[in-house]
XYZ file of C-alpha atoms in Angstrom:
654
model
C -26.716 -4.178 28.359
C -27.902 -0.725 29.377
C -28.602 1.419 26.311
C -29.813 4.999 26.075
C -31.963 5.669 23.011
C -32.424 9.137 21.558
C -34.495 10.578 18.714
C -38.018 11.483 17.614
C -40.361 9.444 15.477
C -40.831 10.567 11.889
C -43.808 9.643 9.714
C -43.160 6.661 7.452
C -44.718 8.631 4.612
C -41.401 10.443 4.347
C -40.031 7.454 2.495
C -42.988 7.200 0.149
C -43.596 9.466 -2.795
C -41.343 10.609 -5.625
C -39.001 8.059 -7.183
C -35.956 9.919 -8.390
C -33.316 8.780 -5.900
C -30.792 5.985 -6.641
C -32.287 2.519 -6.884
C -30.535 -0.502 -5.365
C -30.260 -3.432 -7.729
C -33.407 -5.559 -7.784
C -35.524 -3.189 -5.670
C -38.216 -0.610 -6.268
C -37.140 3.023 -6.811
C -36.766 4.925 -3.554
C -37.906 8.482 -2.914
C -35.987 11.689 -2.586
C -36.090 12.626 1.100
C -34.332 14.943 3.507
C -32.492 13.652 6.556
C -34.377 14.516 9.750
C -32.222 12.692 12.315
C -30.233 14.806 14.768
C -27.392 13.414 16.880
C -27.338 13.670 20.656
C -23.917 14.499 22.103
C -21.916 11.594 23.480
C -21.342 11.662 27.224
C -17.962 13.062 28.224
C -16.660 9.654 29.278
C -13.468 8.095 27.867
C -15.028 4.924 26.413
C -18.529 6.007 25.375
C -19.586 4.971 21.879
C -22.771 4.646 19.879
C -24.071 1.278 18.700
C -26.629 0.594 15.998
C -29.468 -1.826 16.799
C -30.546 -3.336 13.465
C -34.150 -4.551 13.741
C -35.598 -7.518 11.818
C -38.102 -7.005 9.047
C -41.666 -7.924 10.003
C -43.065 -9.543 6.848
C -41.103 -8.606 3.729
C -37.493 -7.799 2.865
C -38.858 -4.807 0.922
C -39.726 -3.074 4.194
C -37.630 -0.020 5.146
C -34.561 -0.658 7.266
C -35.233 0.259 10.904
C -32.534 0.897 13.483
C -32.002 2.500 16.852
C -28.883 4.383 17.839
C -27.842 3.805 21.437
C -25.065 5.033 23.731
C -23.005 2.545 25.718
C -19.666 2.063 27.467
C -17.083 -0.087 25.683
C -15.767 -1.277 29.046
C -19.151 -2.608 30.134
C -19.113 -6.394 30.552
C -22.375 -6.790 28.642
C -21.288 -4.597 25.714
C -21.501 -7.118 22.887
C -21.673 -6.091 19.239
C -20.493 -6.787 15.694
C -18.220 -4.274 13.946
C -19.059 -3.642 10.298
C -16.338 -3.387 7.639
C -17.489 -2.182 4.234
C -16.640 0.114 1.347
C -18.126 3.585 1.833
C -18.974 3.993 -1.832
C -20.392 7.072 -3.534
C -21.535 9.565 -0.903
C -23.554 11.437 -3.541
C -25.911 8.452 -3.969
C -27.688 8.127 -0.629
C -30.633 6.004 0.478
C -32.943 6.450 3.476
C -33.483 4.281 6.521
C -35.246 4.871 9.835
C -32.923 5.710 12.731
C -34.701 6.142 16.089
C -37.804 6.794 14.005
C -36.189 9.616 12.036
C -34.938 9.543 8.464
C -31.201 9.000 8.072
C -29.375 8.897 4.724
C -26.591 6.392 4.045
C -24.583 5.371 1.003
C -25.925 2.538 -1.100
C -23.044 0.289 -0.039
C -23.878 0.704 3.665
C -27.584 0.338 2.893
C -26.853 -2.996 1.159
C -24.646 -4.115 4.045
C -27.426 -3.498 6.564
C -29.909 -5.229 4.285
C -27.608 -8.241 4.071
C -27.190 -8.480 7.856
C -30.786 -7.668 8.810
C -32.246 -10.436 11.001
C -35.320 -12.448 10.068
C -38.775 -11.930 11.648
C -38.893 -12.868 15.305
C -35.145 -12.546 15.836
C -33.508 -10.149 18.273
C -32.073 -6.864 16.945
C -28.389 -7.109 16.019
C -26.061 -4.599 17.731
C -23.604 -3.196 15.175
C -20.884 -0.585 15.038
C -20.749 1.205 11.674
C -18.544 4.293 11.524
C -20.675 6.298 9.093
C -23.632 6.171 11.510
C -22.098 5.649 14.949
C -19.769 8.643 14.586
C -21.240 12.065 13.893
C -19.151 12.792 10.812
C -19.979 16.515 10.974
C -18.626 16.876 14.515
C -14.837 17.227 14.155
C -13.963 16.972 17.887
C -16.081 13.823 18.140
C -14.402 12.306 15.075
C -11.019 13.048 16.619
C -11.940 11.234 19.845
C -13.716 8.265 18.256
C -10.925 7.532 15.773
C -8.562 7.217 18.727
C -10.897 4.520 20.118
C -10.704 2.376 16.967
C -8.251 -0.053 18.572
C -10.644 -0.691 21.452
C -13.762 -0.785 19.260
C -12.529 -3.444 16.832
C -10.789 -5.364 19.599
C -13.987 -5.431 21.696
C -16.313 -6.554 18.880
C -17.468 -10.180 18.885
C -16.273 -10.318 15.287
C -15.961 -8.105 12.225
C -18.594 -8.509 9.514
C -16.937 -7.887 6.142
C -19.542 -6.898 3.568
C -18.368 -7.363 -0.016
C -21.455 -6.077 -1.819
C -24.257 -7.716 -3.797
C -23.741 -11.227 -5.133
C -23.310 -11.469 -8.914
C -22.407 -14.219 -11.365
C -18.793 -13.113 -11.007
C -18.764 -13.289 -7.214
C -20.515 -16.675 -7.294
C -17.775 -18.113 -9.526
C -15.079 -16.384 -7.488
C -16.306 -17.695 -4.150
C -16.519 -21.202 -5.584
C -12.891 -20.917 -6.707
C -11.950 -19.504 -3.313
C -13.440 -22.563 -1.622
C -11.562 -24.925 -3.958
C -8.284 -23.221 -3.123
C -9.032 -23.191 0.603
C -9.804 -26.920 0.526
C -6.632 -27.607 -1.463
C -4.579 -25.701 1.098
C -6.270 -27.508 3.988
C -5.458 -30.832 2.329
C -1.880 -29.701 1.756
C -1.551 -28.787 5.428
C -2.682 -32.254 6.464
C -0.439 -35.297 6.398
C -1.942 -36.367 3.078
C -1.018 -33.088 1.394
C -2.707 -32.130 -1.903
C -0.031 -31.062 -4.400
C -1.885 -31.506 -7.689
C -5.275 -29.724 -7.589
C -4.172 -26.136 -8.161
C -1.266 -26.883 -10.565
C -3.638 -28.901 -12.737
C -6.158 -26.034 -12.697
C -3.466 -23.535 -13.667
C -1.956 -25.694 -16.387
C -5.397 -26.571 -17.744
C -6.429 -22.940 -18.161
C -6.915 -21.665 -21.686
C -8.476 -18.405 -22.698
C -12.250 -18.716 -22.715
C -12.611 -22.111 -21.058
C -14.382 -22.706 -17.745
C -11.183 -22.632 -15.706
C -10.257 -19.326 -17.316
C -13.619 -17.840 -16.327
C -13.194 -19.032 -12.748
C -9.698 -17.567 -12.447
C -10.862 -14.336 -14.044
C -13.809 -14.146 -11.642
C -11.493 -14.715 -8.686
C -9.184 -11.906 -9.753
C -12.068 -9.508 -10.369
C -13.348 -10.420 -6.910
C -9.924 -9.749 -5.381
C -9.831 -6.419 -7.234
C -13.093 -5.144 -5.691
C -12.898 -1.635 -4.254
C -13.271 -3.067 -0.767
C -9.805 -4.631 -0.836
C -8.209 -1.261 -1.643
C -9.630 0.460 1.453
C -7.067 1.673 3.953
C -9.275 1.177 6.997
C -9.769 -2.554 6.430
C -6.183 -3.150 7.530
C -6.836 -2.320 11.168
C -10.476 -3.415 11.001
C -9.338 -6.960 10.214
C -6.064 -7.148 12.113
C -7.507 -5.740 15.348
C -10.495 -8.086 15.302
C -10.927 -11.297 17.250
C -12.180 -12.912 14.062
C -13.821 -11.912 10.788
C -16.605 -13.254 8.578
C -17.300 -12.271 4.958
C -20.852 -11.579 3.771
C -21.923 -11.276 0.159
C -25.380 -10.626 -1.272
C -28.909 -10.657 0.170
C -29.751 -13.076 1.693
C -26.154 -13.148 2.774
C -23.735 -15.810 1.675
C -21.351 -16.318 4.591
C -17.664 -17.132 4.080
C -15.320 -17.614 7.057
C -12.239 -15.406 6.945
C -10.169 -18.550 7.468
C -11.211 -19.674 3.969
C -9.820 -16.452 2.506
C -6.595 -16.898 4.476
C -6.128 -20.473 3.273
C -6.861 -19.450 -0.324
C -4.218 -16.715 -0.112
C -1.758 -19.217 1.362
C -2.511 -21.433 -1.621
C -1.832 -18.528 -3.998
C 1.478 -17.887 -2.286
C 2.476 -21.543 -2.495
C 1.828 -21.585 -6.249
C 3.000 -18.032 -7.003
C 5.637 -19.168 -9.503
C 3.048 -21.046 -11.546
C 0.712 -18.056 -11.437
C 3.377 -15.928 -13.123
C 2.146 -17.322 -16.445
C -0.989 -15.176 -16.112
C 1.174 -12.084 -15.726
C 2.727 -12.507 -19.163
C -0.024 -14.203 -21.186
C -1.947 -12.008 -23.623
C -5.622 -11.551 -22.860
C -5.399 -12.145 -19.141
C -5.638 -8.530 -18.076
C -8.781 -7.575 -16.192
C -11.178 -5.572 -18.397
C -11.083 -1.826 -17.719
C -8.209 -2.260 -15.294
C -4.500 -1.837 -15.795
C -3.834 -4.675 -13.376
C -2.663 -8.168 -14.321
C -3.824 -11.375 -12.715
C -0.574 -11.872 -10.874
C -0.418 -8.241 -9.794
C -3.842 -8.428 -8.137
C -3.102 -11.761 -6.496
C 0.313 -10.601 -5.294
C -1.280 -7.679 -3.453
C -3.395 -10.153 -1.467
C -0.486 -12.517 -0.865
C 1.495 -9.656 0.680
C -1.317 -7.919 2.574
C -1.019 -10.034 5.763
C -4.624 -9.325 6.712
C -4.948 -11.763 9.591
C -7.039 -11.237 12.735
C -4.934 -11.203 15.874
C -7.622 -12.998 17.845
C -7.126 -12.814 21.582
C -3.886 -10.898 21.051
C -5.610 -8.116 19.114
C -3.980 -5.460 21.272
C -0.400 -6.574 20.640
C 1.687 -4.255 18.481
C 5.198 -5.367 19.415
C 7.930 -4.474 16.955
C 5.675 -2.630 14.491
C 7.426 -0.022 12.328
C 4.966 2.865 11.855
C 6.599 4.233 8.706
C 7.164 0.768 7.237
C 3.517 -0.060 7.899
C 2.399 3.008 5.970
C 4.721 2.170 3.088
C 3.434 -1.412 2.925
C -0.155 -0.173 2.585
C 0.672 2.906 0.498
C -1.608 1.828 -2.377
C -4.742 1.648 -0.242
C -7.315 4.384 -0.625
C -9.282 6.598 1.715
C -11.535 9.578 1.154
C -9.729 11.709 3.750
C -5.949 12.024 3.067
C -5.236 12.493 6.790
C -6.474 8.945 7.310
C -3.300 7.680 5.635
C -1.813 8.317 9.086
C -4.836 8.062 11.368
C -5.907 4.777 9.763
C -2.691 3.102 10.948
C -2.771 4.309 14.568
C -4.465 1.197 15.897
C -1.648 -1.006 14.624
C 1.338 0.676 16.271
C 2.627 0.540 19.860
C 1.145 3.071 22.323
C 4.427 4.976 22.538
C 4.224 5.667 18.780
C 0.457 6.183 18.801
C 0.765 8.959 21.372
C 3.104 10.883 19.068
C 0.193 11.614 16.718
C -2.670 13.896 17.658
C -5.800 13.143 15.650
C -7.063 16.473 14.335
C -9.351 16.495 11.302
C -9.546 20.277 11.541
C -5.818 20.771 10.879
C -4.415 21.398 7.405
C -2.939 18.503 5.443
C 0.467 20.201 5.484
C 0.399 20.513 9.273
C -0.628 16.873 9.766
C 1.988 15.426 7.393
C 4.772 17.728 8.631
C 3.985 17.063 12.276
C 3.980 13.319 11.695
C 7.321 13.348 9.872
C 8.909 15.482 12.577
C 7.561 13.262 15.358
C 8.885 10.096 13.705
C 12.325 11.634 13.122
C 12.717 13.023 16.629
C 11.454 9.890 18.378
C 13.779 7.536 16.471
C 16.719 9.814 15.540
C 16.412 8.219 12.101
C 15.685 9.781 8.704
C 14.315 6.814 6.749
C 10.905 8.501 6.557
C 12.214 11.244 4.258
C 13.080 8.576 1.656
C 9.353 8.088 1.019
C 9.168 11.640 -0.347
C 8.665 11.933 -4.103
C 9.065 15.008 -6.284
C 7.651 15.023 -9.779
C 6.566 17.680 -12.279
C 3.368 15.726 -12.978
C 1.721 16.296 -9.601
C 1.400 19.217 -7.215
C 2.371 18.755 -3.576
C 0.213 20.304 -0.830
C 0.824 24.001 -0.267
C 3.963 24.765 1.787
C 4.743 21.090 2.408
C 8.518 20.961 3.089
C 10.593 19.060 0.538
C 11.630 16.464 3.158
C 8.067 15.568 4.206
C 6.329 12.691 2.370
C 2.977 13.450 0.769
C 1.084 10.341 1.855
C -1.955 11.395 -0.176
C -0.009 10.867 -3.401
C -0.762 7.402 -4.802
C 2.800 6.453 -5.671
C 3.555 3.584 -8.000
C 7.226 3.548 -7.019
C 8.609 2.536 -3.641
C 11.530 3.753 -1.631
C 14.780 1.995 -2.495
C 14.786 0.367 0.933
C 11.370 -1.165 0.253
C 12.193 -2.294 -3.296
C 15.331 -4.367 -2.756
C 15.552 -7.743 -1.019
C 19.035 -6.840 0.227
C 19.437 -5.305 3.664
C 20.867 -1.807 3.236
C 22.822 -0.020 5.958
C 24.547 3.016 4.474
C 24.921 4.696 7.883
C 25.967 1.531 9.765
C 23.120 1.979 12.236
C 24.530 5.294 13.447
C 21.741 7.715 14.345
C 21.388 11.465 14.429
C 22.413 12.914 17.803
C 19.386 14.539 19.499
C 21.275 17.819 19.961
C 22.141 17.935 16.235
C 18.663 17.027 15.010
C 16.845 20.358 15.040
C 13.372 21.077 13.685
C 12.670 24.802 13.525
C 10.720 27.387 11.568
C 7.403 26.191 12.948
C 8.299 22.599 12.142
C 9.240 23.246 8.513
C 13.077 23.367 8.674
C 15.005 20.182 9.421
C 18.688 20.383 10.369
C 20.569 17.086 9.909
C 24.175 15.891 9.772
C 25.683 13.604 7.177
C 28.746 12.633 5.153
C 29.182 14.453 1.842
C 30.001 11.970 -0.958
C 30.026 13.829 -4.281
C 27.882 15.800 -6.729
C 26.018 14.619 -9.827
C 27.829 15.129 -13.151
C 25.785 13.199 -15.696
C 22.269 11.687 -15.801
C 20.515 9.148 -18.008
C 16.945 9.479 -19.250
C 14.189 8.737 -16.745
C 12.286 5.458 -16.911
C 8.561 6.009 -17.406
C 6.146 5.721 -14.471
C 4.307 3.415 -14.622
C 6.984 1.601 -16.552
C 6.446 -0.314 -19.781
C 8.765 -2.394 -21.956
C 9.811 0.387 -24.317
C 10.287 2.936 -21.519
C 12.387 0.531 -19.476
C 14.500 -0.442 -22.482
C 15.162 3.225 -23.296
C 16.247 3.899 -19.698
C 18.514 0.837 -19.635
C 20.158 1.689 -22.967
C 20.647 5.305 -21.876
C 22.245 4.130 -18.631
C 24.501 1.635 -20.409
C 25.678 4.234 -22.927
C 26.289 6.770 -20.161
C 28.415 4.271 -18.258
C 30.400 2.946 -21.215
C 30.571 5.934 -23.559
C 29.643 9.214 -21.891
C 31.555 8.661 -18.671
C 35.023 7.468 -19.465
C 36.054 8.558 -15.992
C 33.833 6.025 -14.227
C 35.908 4.523 -11.465
C 35.752 0.836 -10.685
C 35.932 -0.494 -7.166
C 38.579 -3.115 -6.480
C 35.983 -5.746 -5.653
C 34.050 -5.073 -8.860
C 34.968 -6.770 -12.129
C 34.042 -3.871 -14.426
C 31.639 -1.046 -15.143
C 29.123 -3.524 -16.574
C 28.987 -5.236 -13.217
C 28.292 -1.927 -11.490
C 25.558 -1.270 -14.044
C 23.903 -4.627 -13.272
C 24.194 -3.950 -9.547
C 22.664 -0.488 -9.764
C 19.610 -1.194 -11.939
C 18.252 -3.855 -9.555
C 19.568 -2.314 -6.319
C 22.069 -5.059 -5.588
C 19.520 -7.901 -5.527
C 21.176 -9.977 -8.276
C 23.447 -12.335 -6.318
C 20.788 -13.182 -3.759
C 17.991 -13.792 -6.259
C 19.802 -15.264 -9.247
C 23.081 -16.649 -7.915
C 26.460 -15.017 -7.368
C 28.076 -16.666 -10.389
C 25.204 -16.400 -12.862
C 23.274 -13.186 -12.295
C 25.409 -11.048 -14.664
C 24.965 -13.531 -17.502
C 21.234 -13.745 -16.909
C 20.732 -9.993 -16.629
C 22.700 -9.059 -19.753
C 21.047 -11.809 -21.796
C 17.620 -10.633 -20.612
C 18.378 -7.043 -21.622
C 19.740 -8.156 -25.030
C 16.608 -10.188 -25.667
C 14.406 -7.167 -25.011
C 16.712 -5.014 -27.135
C 15.877 -7.266 -30.085
C 12.149 -7.517 -29.393
C 11.200 -4.085 -28.010
C 13.466 -1.567 -29.746
C 11.202 -1.321 -32.805
C 12.775 0.840 -35.492
C 15.280 2.503 -33.158
C 18.820 1.498 -34.223
C 20.958 0.499 -31.256
C 24.709 -0.113 -31.173
C 25.610 -3.789 -31.346
C 27.724 -3.405 -28.211
C 24.763 -2.564 -25.959
C 24.473 -5.117 -23.134
C 27.404 -7.128 -24.477
C 29.491 -8.704 -21.699
C 33.039 -7.497 -21.260
C 36.070 -9.682 -20.643
C 35.315 -10.148 -16.939
C 31.769 -11.392 -17.530
C 31.350 -14.899 -18.858
C 29.334 -14.758 -22.070
C 26.261 -17.023 -22.015
C 26.235 -19.943 -24.409
C 23.493 -19.707 -27.024
C 20.078 -18.358 -26.004
C 20.082 -19.783 -22.495
C 17.758 -17.121 -21.115
C 15.053 -16.429 -23.648
C 12.211 -14.028 -22.883
C 9.931 -16.955 -22.099
C 12.149 -18.099 -19.248
C 10.733 -17.354 -15.783
C 14.081 -16.079 -14.484
C 14.378 -13.653 -17.384
C 10.862 -12.401 -16.727
C 11.664 -11.889 -13.068
C 14.824 -9.927 -13.907
C 12.962 -7.694 -16.353
C 10.125 -7.053 -13.917
C 12.559 -6.329 -11.074
C 14.508 -3.833 -13.201
C 11.235 -2.118 -14.113
C 10.136 -1.851 -10.490
C 13.539 -0.490 -9.439
C 13.901 2.077 -12.231
C 10.269 3.226 -12.539
C 10.312 7.017 -12.217
C 14.083 6.967 -11.649
C 17.281 7.649 -13.596
C 20.915 6.620 -13.231
C 23.683 9.139 -12.647
C 27.469 9.430 -12.413
C 29.168 11.661 -9.852
C 31.630 14.411 -10.691
C 34.804 13.651 -8.719
C 34.679 9.972 -7.767
C 32.917 8.715 -10.897
C 30.410 6.735 -8.826
C 27.392 5.116 -10.458
C 24.027 5.559 -8.764
C 20.261 5.576 -9.198
C 17.933 8.289 -7.924
C 14.665 10.034 -8.679
C 13.916 11.249 -12.188
C 13.753 14.674 -10.554
C 17.510 14.843 -9.830
C 19.867 16.811 -12.063
C 23.460 17.823 -12.658
C 25.052 19.539 -9.681
C 22.835 17.908 -7.057
C 24.615 16.802 -3.881
C 24.929 13.154 -2.836
C 25.431 12.442 0.868
C 24.911 9.730 3.483
C 22.981 11.172 6.447
C 23.245 9.577 9.857
C 20.215 7.458 10.675
C 19.366 6.528 7.086
C 19.674 3.185 5.305
C 20.460 4.788 1.940
C 22.296 7.829 0.574
C 20.145 10.806 -0.381
C 20.296 13.501 -3.068
C 19.917 17.189 -2.134
C 19.705 20.400 -4.177
C 21.487 23.490 -2.855
C 19.223 26.543 -2.576
C 21.767 28.963 -1.116
C 22.208 30.310 2.407
C 23.084 26.805 3.595
C 19.612 25.461 2.775
C 18.830 22.407 0.665
C 15.842 20.840 -1.003
C 15.409 17.103 -0.591
C 15.377 15.431 -4.025
C 15.330 11.656 -3.463
C 16.860 8.610 -1.879
C 19.640 6.999 -3.921
C 21.424 3.735 -4.589
C 25.158 4.476 -4.970
C 27.451 1.599 -5.873
C 30.024 1.198 -3.130
C 28.191 3.235 -0.495
C 25.292 0.970 0.503
C 27.030 -0.955 3.281
C 28.566 1.708 5.501
C 31.568 2.864 3.498
C 30.804 6.523 4.316
C 30.899 5.801 8.055
C 34.142 3.897 7.608
C 35.656 6.917 5.854
C 34.300 9.145 8.612
C 35.868 7.016 11.344
C 39.180 7.014 9.467
C 38.934 10.824 9.253
C 38.981 10.794 5.483
C 35.606 12.564 5.570
C 33.838 14.884 7.993
C 30.280 15.321 9.162
C 28.533 18.265 7.544
C 25.351 20.083 8.432
C 22.469 20.280 5.952
C 19.345 22.366 6.535
C 16.369 20.935 4.632
C 13.400 23.152 3.794
């Protein structure tokens, strides 16, 4: 491989002296130093990158880390390297290393990663790609260009080295448990499948015993900051393969072991629900339950594509961002840029990487590009409005703020039922107009009705008392405050509409067509007795009407897994939302807690769900939220349009 090395030697005394800088665990205090390294410009060639040559230590692991930074061409046949995946950590706590003989400061997490991977005496230097060093982070044009090469960089690497930090007693226990689960899954996959190991471990767990400590260690391991990074998604998926490293000297864990362990978790997910509801199983200092942490890993789909690392067929850009919405990054623009490597080229080319642009310009440009390229409006349903957080300056109401760490999903992403409010009909290109410098969006849709009455909003994040209050308020609104509620012919009664709305129509599919009403009402009554405290509630709340078969006895107590699932599903659906009834048709729906009386409900073309808008005057509207409206989730608005009972109207969103 032909490398070009740049830099000037700096005296080693620069890293000897005062001892007031951060100290890595188990090592001598390091000095306060100033960075002396200066980058050389990359050649103006399309595939030029920098690689880091990590040199072995000569005699002792306490020696300073020594590296060389070299320039090379990704397309060169002898360009072989390992791509590093790690958590950036605290940029305020930096440690020195020698880079081309000069002092270079890195975060402690990167310093530990290099220490873990550093070869032994006599070995050849290891070529690495680490973004914090190989990209000049102060050079915005260079960052723009190099981020666009991420797909090629991680696809060209021999493998991705995943550094999970120093090894501790917790990680030791966790990795042991990970291996047990991987072996159990491997045995299950063989002809002599293992079906007893994990169930016996789960059922034998009691608070404080050895099994408890191992499960707790595993969950704390799976809750490490690394797993919440946005960039790991493409770093892993684009790789040929991945290997996990932990501690110094490094403990090596094949990524396949992690994958098998997660498959094992998925296979036993129902059993693991017991941890979600058992007192004392929450992770210390974290508002995350065992099952919640494990579920995030079960759903993450972090699997290297291997030889097919460049394939992106059928990837939904917006859906991809929604799936990984909870992941974190230091730069909010990376919520978009960090997904570019995973989408088809025709979608990738719609986004111009520009770290110098304002957040409003980046988010607005992305939303407009997605809408115009697909003639669909589903992206606007990821927008949230709330009085508890401030959106970026001048961000249009219809543009999602991807920097906002939402705990509620779009309705489309929450339900297991396929929604198709617009019957697949898209916005016509000539009608879909973005003007005003990209800030005004003109769309067409079918007007349904306006909001007449709203319930209280369920708390976000939701809890038992907040959910119960929202459910009771909704029930009373439906049965007492809205005597004009109309009932569809195919619906037994208003109670059935209530049960449909609060879980977005998922009941029949998840809990059975003939039983879901019984199970839902019994679940809500059980919580009414246990969670209402001193608040007196009418005895008729959640009582079945004549069309709903009353359950016999206490068939669905709180301890029942189905009841737990119903309660959790209702909480996830209603979190940050409220129910409403429309003025003229008496329709029951669910929308954002931000909606209010007089807001407009419509079904826009190219959108899976209805939306709620607020009239501002002069024909302009503010986007409020997506909505679930009983009777209008399967194309009824389009049917009425085709039968000329309704007309298309124009709405200008600002």
